[in-house]
Short mmCIF file of C-alpha atoms in Angstrom, two decimals:
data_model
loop_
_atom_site.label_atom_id
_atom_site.label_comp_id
_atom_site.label_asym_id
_atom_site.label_seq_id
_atom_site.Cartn_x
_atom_site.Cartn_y
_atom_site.Cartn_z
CA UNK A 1 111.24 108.88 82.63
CA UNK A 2 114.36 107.96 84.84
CA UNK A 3 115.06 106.42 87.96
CA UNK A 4 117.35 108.64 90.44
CA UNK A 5 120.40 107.51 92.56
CA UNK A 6 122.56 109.90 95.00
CA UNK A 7 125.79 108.91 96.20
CA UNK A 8 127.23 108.40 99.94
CA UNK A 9 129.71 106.54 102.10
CA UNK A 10 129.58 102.73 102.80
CA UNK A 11 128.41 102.57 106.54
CA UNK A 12 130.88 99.65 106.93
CA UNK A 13 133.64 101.70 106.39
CA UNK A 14 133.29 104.93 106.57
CA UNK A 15 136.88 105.80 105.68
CA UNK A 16 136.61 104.46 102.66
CA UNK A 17 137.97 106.09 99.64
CA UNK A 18 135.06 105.10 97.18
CA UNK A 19 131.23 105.77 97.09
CA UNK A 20 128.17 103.86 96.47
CA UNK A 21 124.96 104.87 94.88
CA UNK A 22 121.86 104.46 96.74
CA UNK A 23 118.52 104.35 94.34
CA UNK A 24 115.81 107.00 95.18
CA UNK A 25 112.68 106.03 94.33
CA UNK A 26 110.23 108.63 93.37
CA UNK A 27 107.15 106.55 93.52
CA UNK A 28 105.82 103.61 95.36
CA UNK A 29 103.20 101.75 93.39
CA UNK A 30 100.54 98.61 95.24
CA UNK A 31 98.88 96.01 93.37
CA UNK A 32 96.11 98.12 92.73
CA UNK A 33 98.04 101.06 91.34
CA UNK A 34 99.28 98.20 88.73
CA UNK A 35 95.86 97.36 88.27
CA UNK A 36 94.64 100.95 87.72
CA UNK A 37 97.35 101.45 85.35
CA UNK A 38 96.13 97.81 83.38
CA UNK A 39 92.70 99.69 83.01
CA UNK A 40 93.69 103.02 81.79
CA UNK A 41 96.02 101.16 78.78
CA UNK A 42 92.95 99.09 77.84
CA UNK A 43 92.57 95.81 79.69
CA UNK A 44 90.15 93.40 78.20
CA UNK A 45 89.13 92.57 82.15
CA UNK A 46 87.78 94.58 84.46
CA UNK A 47 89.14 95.90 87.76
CA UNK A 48 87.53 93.06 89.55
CA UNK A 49 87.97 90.34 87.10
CA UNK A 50 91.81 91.81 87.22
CA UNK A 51 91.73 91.69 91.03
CA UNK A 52 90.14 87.82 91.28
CA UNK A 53 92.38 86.59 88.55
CA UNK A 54 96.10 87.89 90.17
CA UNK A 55 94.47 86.58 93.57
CA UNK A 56 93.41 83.15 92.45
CA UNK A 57 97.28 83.07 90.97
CA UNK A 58 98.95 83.89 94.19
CA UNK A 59 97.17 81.42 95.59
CA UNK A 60 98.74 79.04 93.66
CA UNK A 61 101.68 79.91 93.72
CA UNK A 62 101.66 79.81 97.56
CA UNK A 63 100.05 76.30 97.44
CA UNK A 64 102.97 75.34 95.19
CA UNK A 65 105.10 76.56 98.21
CA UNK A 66 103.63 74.39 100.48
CA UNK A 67 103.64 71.17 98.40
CA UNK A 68 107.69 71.71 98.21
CA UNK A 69 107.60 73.15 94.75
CA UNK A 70 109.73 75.95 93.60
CA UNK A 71 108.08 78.44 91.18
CA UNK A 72 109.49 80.30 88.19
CA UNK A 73 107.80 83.30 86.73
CA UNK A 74 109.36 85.57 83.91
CA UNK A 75 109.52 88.16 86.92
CA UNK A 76 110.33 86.40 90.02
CA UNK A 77 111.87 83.03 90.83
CA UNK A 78 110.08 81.78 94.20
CA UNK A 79 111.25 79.50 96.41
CA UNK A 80 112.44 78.61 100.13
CA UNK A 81 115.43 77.78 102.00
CA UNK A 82 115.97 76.17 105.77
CA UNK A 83 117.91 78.11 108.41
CA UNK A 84 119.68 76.87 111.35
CA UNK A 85 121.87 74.28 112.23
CA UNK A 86 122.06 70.20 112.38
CA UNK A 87 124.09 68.28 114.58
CA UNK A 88 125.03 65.56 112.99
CA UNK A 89 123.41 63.63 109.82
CA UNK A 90 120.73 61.97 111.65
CA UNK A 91 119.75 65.61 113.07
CA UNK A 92 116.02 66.63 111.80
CA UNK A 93 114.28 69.76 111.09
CA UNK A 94 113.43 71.13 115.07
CA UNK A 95 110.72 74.13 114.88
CA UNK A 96 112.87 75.58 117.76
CA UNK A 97 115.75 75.39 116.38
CA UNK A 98 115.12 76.28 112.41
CA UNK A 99 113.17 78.04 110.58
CA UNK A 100 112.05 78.40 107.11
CA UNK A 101 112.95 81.54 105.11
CA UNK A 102 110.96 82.59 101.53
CA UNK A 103 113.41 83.00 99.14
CA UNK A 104 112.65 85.42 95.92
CA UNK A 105 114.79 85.94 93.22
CA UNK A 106 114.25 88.33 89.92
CA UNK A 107 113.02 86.43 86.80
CA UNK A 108 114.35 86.85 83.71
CA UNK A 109 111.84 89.24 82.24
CA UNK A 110 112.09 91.73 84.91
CA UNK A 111 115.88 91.16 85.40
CA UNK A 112 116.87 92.08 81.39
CA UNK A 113 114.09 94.96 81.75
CA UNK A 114 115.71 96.40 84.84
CA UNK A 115 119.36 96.27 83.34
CA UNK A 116 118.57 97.15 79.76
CA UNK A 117 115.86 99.22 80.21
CA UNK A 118 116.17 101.62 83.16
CA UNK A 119 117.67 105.43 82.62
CA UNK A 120 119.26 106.89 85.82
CA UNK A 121 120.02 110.48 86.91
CA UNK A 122 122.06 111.48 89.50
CA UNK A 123 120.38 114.01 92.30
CA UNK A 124 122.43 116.73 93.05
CA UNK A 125 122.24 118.66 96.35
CA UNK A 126 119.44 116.84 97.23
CA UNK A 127 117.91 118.10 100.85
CA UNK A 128 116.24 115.31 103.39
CA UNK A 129 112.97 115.73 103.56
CA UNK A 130 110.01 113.44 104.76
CA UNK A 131 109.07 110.86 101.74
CA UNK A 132 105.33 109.87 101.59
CA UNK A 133 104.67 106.85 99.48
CA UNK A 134 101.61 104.98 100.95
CA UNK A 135 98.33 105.33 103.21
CA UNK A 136 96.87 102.47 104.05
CA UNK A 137 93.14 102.82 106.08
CA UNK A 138 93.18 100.08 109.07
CA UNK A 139 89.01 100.14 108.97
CA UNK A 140 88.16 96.86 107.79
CA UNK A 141 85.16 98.30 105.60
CA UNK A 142 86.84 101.11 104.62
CA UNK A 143 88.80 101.94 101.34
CA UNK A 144 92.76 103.25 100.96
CA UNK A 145 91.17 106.53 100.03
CA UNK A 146 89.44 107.36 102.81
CA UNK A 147 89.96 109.10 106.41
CA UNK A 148 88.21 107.22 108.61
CA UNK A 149 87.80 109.66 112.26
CA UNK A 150 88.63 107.83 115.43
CA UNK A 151 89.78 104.88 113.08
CA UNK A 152 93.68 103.66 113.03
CA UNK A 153 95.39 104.46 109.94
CA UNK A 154 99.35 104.18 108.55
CA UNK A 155 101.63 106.14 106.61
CA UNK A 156 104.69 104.49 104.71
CA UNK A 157 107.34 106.33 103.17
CA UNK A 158 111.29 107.67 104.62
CA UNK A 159 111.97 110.29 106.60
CA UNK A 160 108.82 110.31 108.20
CA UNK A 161 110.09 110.66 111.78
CA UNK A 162 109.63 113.63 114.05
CA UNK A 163 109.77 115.48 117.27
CA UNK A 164 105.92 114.88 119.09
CA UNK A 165 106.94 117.46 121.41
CA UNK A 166 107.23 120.60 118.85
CA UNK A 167 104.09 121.74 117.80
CA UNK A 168 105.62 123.03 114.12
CA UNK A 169 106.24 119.09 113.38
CA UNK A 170 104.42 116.00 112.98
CA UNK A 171 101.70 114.89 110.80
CA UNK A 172 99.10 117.44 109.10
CA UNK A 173 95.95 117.00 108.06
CA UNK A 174 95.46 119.56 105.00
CA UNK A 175 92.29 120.35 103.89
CA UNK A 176 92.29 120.29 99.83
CA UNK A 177 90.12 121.76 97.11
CA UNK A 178 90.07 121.94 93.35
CA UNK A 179 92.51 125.40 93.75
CA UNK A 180 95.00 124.73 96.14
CA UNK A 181 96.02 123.10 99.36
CA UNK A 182 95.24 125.34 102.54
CA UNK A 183 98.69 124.95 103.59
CA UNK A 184 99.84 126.67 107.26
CA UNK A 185 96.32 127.72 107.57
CA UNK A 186 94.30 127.43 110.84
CA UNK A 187 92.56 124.38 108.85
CA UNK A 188 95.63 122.62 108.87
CA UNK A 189 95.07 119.70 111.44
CA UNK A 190 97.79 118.51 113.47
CA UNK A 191 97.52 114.32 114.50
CA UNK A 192 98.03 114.31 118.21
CA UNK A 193 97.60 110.24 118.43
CA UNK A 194 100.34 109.07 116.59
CA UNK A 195 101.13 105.90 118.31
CA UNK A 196 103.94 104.65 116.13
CA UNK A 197 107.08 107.06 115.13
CA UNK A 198 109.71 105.41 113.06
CA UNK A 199 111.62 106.76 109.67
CA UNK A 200 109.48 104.65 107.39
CA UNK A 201 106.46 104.44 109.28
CA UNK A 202 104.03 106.59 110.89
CA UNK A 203 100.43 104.68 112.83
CA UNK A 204 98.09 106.82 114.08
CA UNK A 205 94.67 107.75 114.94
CA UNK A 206 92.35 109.87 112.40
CA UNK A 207 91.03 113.10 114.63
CA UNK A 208 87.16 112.64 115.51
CA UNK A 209 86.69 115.91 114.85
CA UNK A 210 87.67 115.90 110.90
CA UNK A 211 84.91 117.21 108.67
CA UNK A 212 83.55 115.98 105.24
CA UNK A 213 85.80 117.02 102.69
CA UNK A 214 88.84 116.21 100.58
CA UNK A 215 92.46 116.36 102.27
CA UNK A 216 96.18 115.68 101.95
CA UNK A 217 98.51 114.53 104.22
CA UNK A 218 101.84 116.24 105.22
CA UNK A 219 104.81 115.41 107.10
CA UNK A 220 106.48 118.44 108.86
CA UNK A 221 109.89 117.61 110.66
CA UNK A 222 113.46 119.60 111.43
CA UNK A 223 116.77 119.17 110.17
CA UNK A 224 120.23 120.45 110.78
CA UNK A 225 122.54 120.56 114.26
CA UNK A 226 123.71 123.46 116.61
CA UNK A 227 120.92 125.18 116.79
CA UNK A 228 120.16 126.12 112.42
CA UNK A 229 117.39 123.13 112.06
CA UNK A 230 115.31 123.71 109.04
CA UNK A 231 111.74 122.80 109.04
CA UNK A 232 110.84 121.08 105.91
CA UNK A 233 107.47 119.21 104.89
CA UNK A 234 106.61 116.20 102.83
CA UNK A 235 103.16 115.53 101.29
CA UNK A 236 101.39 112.58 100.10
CA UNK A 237 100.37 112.32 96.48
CA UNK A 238 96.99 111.05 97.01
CA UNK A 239 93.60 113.05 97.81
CA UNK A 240 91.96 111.64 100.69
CA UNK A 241 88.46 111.87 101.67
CA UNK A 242 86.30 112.11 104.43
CA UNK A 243 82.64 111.39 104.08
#
């Protein structure tokens, strides 16, 4: 497999000559996916064991934080530095007037894997288009795979913003069966509450009227100027489910 890149103008200067490459990533993976992906190649633990073990070591490495210590991994180097300024030599740290910053670096596994290691294509004529990456349930009992109705829920990804006020965009609730996706059906159900709009993040409010079933979410915004704006859609990997 291979990681993409496309190239555009430094915002700084954008009379420069040169261009810079700008990574697209075509996947966004949690903890869990990592986990899931453990299993499947044959862990020795189980999902849970896997799950208590990596949070019983970020524990520690966060206590290490707060006891002063810095932390080296083979994939990240963690550690913390002081913002702000002192007055004179005798000056001391003032909660008002500094502030500590985490500070993580790459570690030397994961830095010789990334420059060694990764392949890169270049995307050609790529169109924007919204970019869904993540779901994340805000139900405290329920699971990242569920649609909970009248329950808060967010979407993470780019491109995700749209215009509330045109029906033909915004977020879509698509039903989904073992076929095909039921796509610009009379199914299709469009999220009225969405009470947070930005480019990498959508929060809204699951419909109360969704029934049982399986789903997929899709993001439905316009492009272009003058007049010739192109509606193009965006869907989410993942199946969701309502029970």
């Amino acid at each position: 497999m291979s990681a993409f890149y496309k190239l555009g103008k430094p915002r700084s200067n954008g009379n420069s000559k040169s261009y810079r490459a700008g990574v697209q990533y075509t996947k966004v993976l949690t903890e869990e996916d990592i986990i899931d992906m453990m299993i499947l190649e044959g862990s020795p633990c189980s999902k849970a064991d896997t799950q208590a073990i990596l949070e019983k070591y970020y524990t520690m490495i966060n206590r290490a934080a707060c006891n002063g210590w810095q932390v080296v991994t083979r994939n990240a180097r963690y550690g913390f530095a002081i913002k702000g300024d002192f007055y004179s030599p005798h000056d001391e740290f003032d909660p008002k007037r500094h502030q500590i910053v985490a500070r993580i670096q790459p570690g030397s596994d994961y830095k010789e894997t990334v420059e060694t290691g990764v392949n890169v294509k270049k995307l050609t004529n790529a169109k924007k288009r919204p970019d869904l990456d993540v779901y994340a349930n805000l139900s405290v009992e329920a699971q990242d795979t569920e649609l909970t109705p009248g329950r808060m829920a967010c979407l993470f990804g780019h491109h995700l913003r749209f215009d509330p006020r045109d029906a033909e965009q915004g977020l879509f609730i698509v039903p989904h069966d073992d076929d095909a996706i039921t796509a610009g059906s009379e199914q299709d159900v469009r999220v009225d509450e969405v009470v947070n709009i930005t480019l990498r993040e959508l929060t809204f409010i699951v419909p109360n009227h969704l029934q049982p079933g399986n789903y997929k979410l899709q993001v439905r915004a316009k492009y272009g100027k003058n007049g010739k704006s192109v509606l193009r859609s965006g869907e989410l990997h993942d199946i969701l489910t309502v029970a």
